Amino acid sequence: MQITSNSFILFLVIGYLLYYIVPSKWQWIVLLGLSYAYYLIVSVPAVVFLLYSTVVTYGCALWIGGLYAKEGADRNASRGKARRVIVLGLLLDFGMLAVLKYSNFMILNLNALFRSHLSLLQLILPLGISYYTFSSAGYLLDVYWERTKPETNFFHYALFVSFFPQMLQGPINRYHSLGVQLTQEHVFSLHSTKQGLERILWGVFKKMILADWAAVYVDVIFADPEHYSGLILIGQLLYAVQLYGDFSGGIDVMIGVAQLFGITLEENFNRPYFAISLADFWRRWHMTLGLWMKDYVMYPLTLSKAMSRLGKKCKKALGRKKGRLIPICISNIIVFLLVGIWHGAGWGFIIWGLYNGLIIAFSNYFADRFAAAKKALHIPEKSALWHIFMVVRTFVITMIGNYVDLTDSFSRMLRMMRYALTRFAPTQILEISSGKLGTAYTPVALGILAAGCILLFAVSLAQERGVRIRDTLSKWPLPVEFGLCLVLLICIPMFSPMAMARGFIYAQF
Amino acid sequence: METILEILEDIRDDVDYETAEDLVDGKILNSFEVLQVVSELNDAFDIVIPASEVVAENFNSVKAIHALVQSLQ
Amino acid sequence: MHSSKQTKHSPGARLVALLVCAAVLVGVIYFLDFALYPCTFTRNDVHAVVSRPNDVILLGASNGKMGIDPDVLLEGTGRSGHNLCGGGQYPVDSLYLALLAAEKQDPDTIIYVVDPGYMMLEKEVGNNYMVFLHEFPLSKAKLEYAFATLGKGDFRSLFFPFYEYELSYELSQMKHTIALKAGRIYDTEDLRSETQAYHENGFIERFPVEQEAFPAYTPVPFDAEGVLPENEEALLKLIKLCREKEITLIAVAAPMYGGVLQSEAESWNNAWEYFGNLFAQEEVPFYNFNTQYYKAFTHDAKAFTDYDSHLNGDAARAFSHVLGQILFAEKPGEQDAAGDRQ
């Protein structure tokens, strides 16, 4: 069920009315019903996997809670048992994701390696599995580290795992922030409904104007990169717009939807293209995945006994300053390997993960050298020019990383990179038709896309300076606020591409 | 308390640790820097800070770090 | 500023503000549709079918629209008819057009002109998806039709159907569109163009075209497995509807250009076999002018305006006459060569 489709609108209207009609202590039951209804409408068999993850993590969490509760004298014994339970829980939870998402990839590689002919499995990738597996595993680890008390009410927990706005493309939520909110009673507030609708409108604008127009050209250019070799650079810029518009637009819609129900979801984007370094980019792009990886992989890995021992050895060998960085860099690379694998089962993603991990590790390891070089070149600390340079440099690094999505053959990727630098024929884009009037409509379409990007840039710049757009809007007189929203709403059908809004890229995860 | 300040200065020297109350929540120290602080604290005070303790509350200010170190000694 | 702040938060004022905003929103949506959504053949067709009683209704796609002139078809029978076929009409559209016709008037016969290609294509949102639903007057049929088709569309189809047309085209037509809609004018002269003329009874007369000028043709090979369930279901529902409302349903396969029938003989035979079985099973009489009645009408290029087998005006009238003779001419007692009519 596309989140811009009328059936989803009808689903939301019914859910919204029900939610605020029933006595507020039953609101969470309405949400639970809505979430499972949404899931059943989208794909009935997939509910089994959702229940599987829910039951596994719920059970293990209670088990661990029980072990801690009757600790009594023998603290270590129960800790040992708890460790075994957590390993079991994580294996079962992630095991299912691995089987469904990566078994065919494993089989392909085994076939290639051993010339065997194992047949591929017919597996469905249930909606949202990459998201709820992580949020449920995070909850389990929080219980294991005693950051949260295990939830005793199975249905409360089931709501946390299945809360429908996070189903399509996240964000990956944390129990201590979302779990609590879901079971609280929410008084109807016109203000939060208005702000929710405004956020949805903004998300739909990003999706249907920016992402969909950019996609019209990106699909054509990268379907035949040889013919459009002069457009590779422009195509990459457009792909960066498409990816951001699609992903952050979808997240805006879902955060807006949750806000209609008085629920605040974690933010997933903080204007990533303003990042000054690749590490900063990953604190702004898909934030909940990055934060999840930091809390549940990077920190435990770096502070594990093995890594600590390695750290001590390195300190002796390389000196304190450099030595202590080695374990952190290694776990950072491992983290980004996992991020790459999470994005998809393919060598391209693995390489992309390593690409990101290595660059961040490298820049942190030699941070002192870079700082020294900067001083040597007398670059003033707060110079705007240097800031712009860092932003552009980071943007280029991420664009190079995007090649993984645009082609799956390494040789073509290299050729495309060469074209991007050597050939530049922007007018060739006018050959690409973009609607019923064929190529005649392209200049107008590019104009619309440019105007959209300028609006997005202006809003992002304001947000970067701490302006809270919707709060400011609501301070203005109502006719102005409503007028602006109405104009934006009307621009979408008027200026969006003809074909139906394309499916959300991240929905196939 | 002094050694903690030294460790922090060694890792990031452009922060006023005396008054800072939100080193982690305010995104002043990033994950690389927090992990370096932990590694130095473990060596300096011969303690082992488990991952479960590496949370924002324990690292937001020098006082919080000090309390954590004492609780593990 | 301060005072508006005060009143803004009293519940009464906020309710008023909400209602005003809702009213403005609905008003803007209605105005945009009224001014931008162009006047189409279907607007005239639906208006004619709803406001005038017709004994016979023709349903189907563009080959039906340009292939049969109801007046010639029903000459001498004293009965009236309307050609409600239309380009882009999928089985689900024909179903609900029939439902509307039955709800507003009471036709006694429906002639369904088959188009094999449409059985295998999915009704594509954003591509003339709303062209029929948009013209429905408020009715039970419109509600059912909306529920059946709008689930797949997105909010643009529901609230801003004009998005299916080029904005530049709409703006150029705006004054004209508003004039027609405001004045409730259904003048057929407006729908005339260089290549075709729209008639009061829904028949579109295509002006003759030389074979050399036929546009390029990309055949849609037909195979029974490729038929989409949603299309077959809609066709079966149409048959069931006619049975329930005691409307005589006659299926017709209009004559096609001989060259195409030969070059893709296998594909067309599959199609006729598929329709033949379906209509036989449902006991719906099926008059196929490419098999049983091949000789009843010419298949020469002169009769057509393109390789998609759209007849030109004169050929269509001639065919309508032949069809009329076969279907309606009262020949007491004489058994028609193709077996009994009913």
Coordinates of N, CA and C in Angstrom, one line a residue, chain A residues 112 188 412:
Chain A
A112 N 29.4 -19.9 -7.4 CA 30.6 -19.3 -8.2 C 31.9 -19.9 -7.6
F188 N -6.5 14.8 22.2 CA -6.6 15.4 20.8 C -6.0 16.8 20.8
R412 N 32.3 -0.8 -15.7 CA 31.5 0.3 -16.2 C 31.6 1.5 -15.2

